[in-house]
Amino acid sequence: EAGVAQSPRYKIIEKRQSVAFWCNPISGHATLYWYQQILGQGPKLLIQFQNNGVVDDSQLPKDRFSAERLKGVDSTLKIQPAKLEDSAVYLCASSFGRMDYEQYFGPGTRLTVT
Amino acid sequence: GESVGLHLPTLSVQEGDNSIINCAYSNSASDYFIWYKQESGKGPQFIIDIRSNMDKRQGQRVTVLLNKTVKHLSLQIAATQPGDSAVYFCAENAPRIDSSYKLIFGSGTRLLVRP
């Protein structure tokens, strides 16, 4: 079974530029999560989708971050404009159902904002 | 590969010894707890879980202990191997206002296994 795929793996941008990350969850997984992991910390949930609907985006800085999962499968996370403090690893995870505790994580995208 | 965390608490153990990694959680209403292992350049990987109605659960070479009185979790790894070197996170499944749940991760501990 293929795991969660993410791209790109690495991205370096200057502050005030925009960037987008892509995630393809495990086939059949209805729930998709985006996490931000700042160096030295645990992952922090940014947004959770159930199919193509948003379950929780309370921690998403909506003035600059946006995410979509239009067809209930792949998802993109965008940052516009980026700030220095956005430097982090962005992890995508998926689970079979909304109440499925076991989340499967992708390898992450490491973003460096200079 | 890239480092998951440069300033994490670090536990250094000799290969073959047992390791104990501790974690404090925050929400007494959390009903489920998970330990994750994160190797450099990879996403977190599920190791073992425990429900709040249990105080101990064993897997292959790993044991999780839960003390709800003091909101404390520990992960014990028996006969630690070089491949166990990684950052370990505990996560609690905490309730939201709408009665759904979300995972909240702790800050992590780096385990270094000396050959």
Short mmCIF file of C-alpha atoms in Angstrom, two decimals:
data_model
loop_
_atom_site.label_atom_id
_atom_site.label_comp_id
_atom_site.label_asym_id
_atom_site.label_seq_id
_atom_site.Cartn_x
_atom_site.Cartn_y
_atom_site.Cartn_z
CA GLU A 1 0.00 0.00 0.00
CA ALA A 2 1.44 3.37 -0.98
CA GLY A 3 1.89 5.87 1.81
CA VAL A 4 1.06 9.54 2.00
CA ALA A 5 2.88 11.44 -0.74
CA GLN A 6 4.02 15.03 -0.45
CA SER A 7 5.83 17.40 -2.75
CA PRO A 8 8.09 19.20 -2.93
CA ARG A 9 10.36 17.78 -0.24
CA TYR A 10 12.26 21.02 0.17
CA LYS A 11 11.52 24.64 -0.68
CA ILE A 12 13.48 27.81 -0.09
CA ILE A 13 11.77 31.15 -0.69
CA GLU A 14 12.22 34.74 0.31
CA LYS A 15 9.85 36.43 2.71
CA ARG A 16 6.74 37.88 1.10
CA GLN A 17 6.84 35.27 -1.66
CA SER A 18 4.17 32.62 -2.00
CA VAL A 19 4.51 28.84 -1.87
CA ALA A 20 2.26 25.82 -2.30
CA PHE A 21 2.55 22.27 -1.00
CA TRP A 22 0.78 19.22 -2.35
CA CYS A 23 -0.42 16.09 -0.57
CA ASN A 24 -1.86 12.84 -1.86
CA PRO A 25 -3.29 10.74 1.01
CA ILE A 26 -3.55 6.99 1.24
CA SER A 27 -6.21 5.70 -1.10
CA GLY A 28 -9.57 5.46 0.61
CA HIS A 29 -8.67 7.71 3.52
CA ALA A 30 -11.43 10.25 4.02
CA THR A 31 -9.68 12.42 6.57
CA LEU A 32 -6.67 14.57 5.71
CA TYR A 33 -4.61 16.70 8.04
CA TRP A 34 -1.97 19.40 7.57
CA TYR A 35 0.47 19.94 10.40
CA GLN A 36 3.22 22.50 10.94
CA GLN A 37 6.33 21.26 12.72
CA ILE A 38 8.73 23.97 13.83
CA LEU A 39 12.25 22.79 14.55
CA GLY A 40 12.46 21.30 18.03
CA GLN A 41 8.70 21.02 18.50
CA GLY A 42 5.96 18.50 17.95
CA PRO A 43 3.60 18.80 14.99
CA LYS A 44 0.77 21.33 15.36
CA LEU A 45 -2.50 20.80 13.51
CA LEU A 46 -3.26 23.52 10.99
CA ILE A 47 -6.33 22.13 9.28
CA GLN A 48 -8.34 18.91 9.10
CA PHE A 49 -10.53 17.87 6.18
CA GLN A 50 -13.24 15.23 6.15
CA ASN A 51 -13.63 14.39 2.45
CA ASN A 52 -13.70 17.89 0.92
CA GLY A 53 -15.13 19.67 3.97
CA VAL A 54 -13.19 21.45 6.70
CA VAL A 55 -13.53 19.92 10.18
CA ASP A 56 -11.10 22.18 12.05
CA ASP A 57 -9.09 25.15 10.84
CA SER A 58 -8.92 26.97 14.15
CA GLN A 59 -5.10 27.01 14.15
CA LEU A 60 -4.69 28.08 10.52
CA PRO A 61 -3.44 31.69 10.13
CA LYS A 62 -6.10 32.53 7.60
CA ASP A 63 -4.66 35.89 6.67
CA ARG A 64 -1.82 34.12 4.89
CA PHE A 65 -2.50 30.39 4.84
CA SER A 66 -5.13 28.63 2.76
CA ALA A 67 -5.84 24.99 2.02
CA GLU A 68 -8.22 23.11 -0.19
CA ARG A 69 -9.25 19.56 -0.97
CA LEU A 70 -11.62 20.12 -3.84
CA LYS A 71 -12.34 16.55 -4.89
CA GLY A 72 -11.89 14.96 -1.50
CA VAL A 73 -8.58 13.35 -2.40
CA ASP A 74 -5.48 15.49 -3.01
CA SER A 75 -4.93 18.65 -1.05
CA THR A 76 -2.85 21.79 -1.40
CA LEU A 77 -1.66 24.14 1.31
CA LYS A 78 -0.63 27.65 0.30
CA ILE A 79 1.18 30.42 2.09
CA GLN A 80 0.96 33.94 0.72
CA PRO A 81 2.88 36.01 1.68
CA ALA A 82 5.42 33.97 3.62
CA LYS A 83 7.07 35.23 6.78
CA LEU A 84 10.35 34.18 8.37
CA GLU A 85 8.46 32.40 11.17
CA ASP A 86 6.78 30.12 8.62
CA SER A 87 10.04 28.20 8.28
CA ALA A 88 9.09 24.69 9.35
CA VAL A 89 8.32 21.21 8.11
CA TYR A 90 4.78 20.90 6.78
CA LEU A 91 3.41 17.42 7.33
CA CYS A 92 0.39 15.90 5.70
CA ALA A 93 -1.37 12.95 7.32
CA SER A 94 -4.44 10.89 6.53
CA SER A 95 -6.73 8.50 8.33
CA PHE A 96 -9.54 6.22 7.24
CA GLY A 97 -12.28 8.01 9.11
CA ARG A 98 -12.84 11.13 11.16
CA MET A 99 -12.73 9.17 14.39
CA ASP A 100 -9.88 6.97 13.23
CA TYR A 101 -7.12 7.62 15.70
CA GLU A 102 -4.29 6.17 13.65
CA GLN A 103 -2.94 8.81 11.34
CA TYR A 104 -0.40 8.03 8.66
CA PHE A 105 2.11 10.77 7.96
CA GLY A 106 3.89 11.75 4.79
CA PRO A 107 7.60 12.67 4.75
CA GLY A 108 6.89 16.39 4.97
CA THR A 109 8.02 19.47 3.08
CA ARG A 110 10.79 21.47 4.67
CA LEU A 111 10.21 25.18 4.04
CA THR A 112 12.93 27.74 4.61
CA VAL A 113 11.97 31.40 4.40
CA THR A 114 14.90 33.78 4.08
CA GLY B 1 19.51 14.02 6.47
CA GLU B 2 17.85 17.01 8.07
CA SER B 3 17.40 17.16 11.80
CA VAL B 4 13.93 16.99 13.30
CA GLY B 5 14.89 19.01 16.32
CA LEU B 6 18.17 20.52 17.44
CA HIS B 7 17.17 21.57 20.94
CA LEU B 8 15.16 18.62 22.16
CA PRO B 9 15.82 16.85 25.44
CA THR B 10 18.13 13.97 24.66
CA LEU B 11 18.35 10.51 26.15
CA SER B 12 21.57 8.66 25.42
CA VAL B 13 21.63 4.92 26.07
CA GLN B 14 23.99 2.05 25.41
CA GLU B 15 22.92 -0.46 22.80
CA GLY B 16 21.20 -3.34 24.53
CA ASP B 17 20.05 -1.32 27.52
CA ASN B 18 16.45 -0.41 28.19
CA SER B 19 15.21 3.10 27.44
CA ILE B 20 12.48 5.04 29.20
CA ILE B 21 11.04 8.16 27.62
CA ASN B 22 8.61 10.27 29.61
CA CYS B 23 5.84 12.62 28.63
CA ALA B 24 3.38 14.83 30.48
CA TYR B 25 0.01 15.52 28.86
CA SER B 26 -2.30 18.41 29.48
CA ASN B 27 -5.96 17.42 29.19
CA SER B 28 -7.51 15.13 31.78
CA ALA B 29 -10.37 14.45 29.32
CA SER B 30 -8.04 12.95 26.70
CA ASP B 31 -9.16 9.39 26.01
CA TYR B 32 -6.38 7.96 23.94
CA PHE B 33 -2.63 8.35 23.72
CA ILE B 34 -0.10 7.47 21.06
CA TRP B 35 3.65 7.30 20.86
CA TYR B 36 5.25 8.24 17.55
CA LYS B 37 8.80 7.77 16.32
CA GLN B 38 10.24 10.32 13.91
CA GLU B 39 13.47 9.65 12.07
CA SER B 40 15.41 12.39 10.38
CA GLY B 41 13.74 13.49 7.16
CA LYS B 42 10.61 11.43 7.74
CA GLY B 43 7.15 11.92 9.11
CA PRO B 44 6.10 10.54 12.50
CA GLN B 45 5.50 6.80 12.57
CA PHE B 46 3.00 5.11 14.90
CA ILE B 47 4.62 2.92 17.56
CA ILE B 48 2.03 2.04 20.18
CA ASP B 49 -1.17 3.41 21.63
CA ILE B 50 -3.14 3.13 24.86
CA ARG B 51 -6.68 4.01 25.84
CA SER B 52 -7.46 5.94 28.99
CA ASN B 53 -9.13 2.92 30.61
CA MET B 54 -5.81 1.08 30.65
CA ASP B 55 -2.61 1.72 32.57
CA LYS B 56 -0.23 -0.50 30.62
CA ARG B 57 0.06 -1.90 27.16
CA GLN B 58 2.82 -3.98 25.66
CA GLY B 59 3.98 -4.36 22.10
CA GLN B 60 7.03 -5.86 20.54
CA ARG B 61 9.96 -4.54 22.65
CA VAL B 62 7.88 -1.51 23.67
CA THR B 63 5.62 -0.85 26.64
CA VAL B 64 3.53 2.20 27.32
CA LEU B 65 2.50 3.13 30.86
CA LEU B 66 -0.25 5.61 31.63
CA ASN B 67 -0.70 7.36 34.96
CA LYS B 68 -3.87 9.43 34.78
CA THR B 69 -3.50 10.72 38.31
CA VAL B 70 -0.48 12.79 37.39
CA LYS B 71 -1.19 12.94 33.61
CA HIS B 72 1.99 11.12 32.72
CA LEU B 73 2.92 8.70 29.95
CA SER B 74 6.07 6.71 29.51
CA LEU B 75 7.49 4.64 26.68
CA GLN B 76 9.82 1.81 27.57
CA ILE B 77 11.98 0.26 24.86
CA ALA B 78 13.63 -3.03 25.74
CA ALA B 79 17.07 -3.96 24.44
CA THR B 80 17.51 -0.67 22.60
CA GLN B 81 19.00 -0.99 19.14
CA PRO B 82 20.77 1.55 16.88
CA GLY B 83 17.68 1.64 14.69
CA ASP B 84 15.73 3.03 17.63
CA SER B 85 17.67 6.31 17.40
CA ALA B 86 15.05 8.94 16.56
CA VAL B 87 12.86 11.62 18.11
CA TYR B 88 9.91 10.25 20.07
CA PHE B 89 6.67 12.17 20.53
CA CYS B 90 3.71 11.41 22.69
CA ALA B 91 0.32 12.60 21.50
CA GLU B 92 -2.98 12.88 23.33
CA ASN B 93 -6.39 12.64 21.71
CA ALA B 94 -8.08 15.64 23.27
CA PRO B 95 -11.77 16.55 22.93
CA ARG B 96 -12.95 19.51 20.95
CA ILE B 97 -16.01 21.58 21.85
CA ASP B 98 -18.09 19.75 19.24
CA SER B 99 -17.23 16.39 20.87
CA SER B 100 -14.84 15.41 18.12
CA TYR B 101 -11.19 14.83 18.99
CA LYS B 102 -7.83 16.00 17.79
CA LEU B 103 -4.28 14.89 18.37
CA ILE B 104 -2.06 17.21 20.39
CA PHE B 105 1.63 16.40 20.24
CA GLY B 106 4.17 16.85 23.00
CA SER B 107 7.54 18.45 22.39
CA GLY B 108 9.54 15.28 21.85
CA THR B 109 12.63 13.52 23.16
CA ARG B 110 15.65 12.57 21.08
CA LEU B 111 16.93 9.05 21.72
CA LEU B 112 20.57 8.38 20.87
CA VAL B 113 21.79 4.80 20.98
CA ARG B 114 25.52 4.36 21.55
CA PRO B 115 27.06 1.28 19.91
#
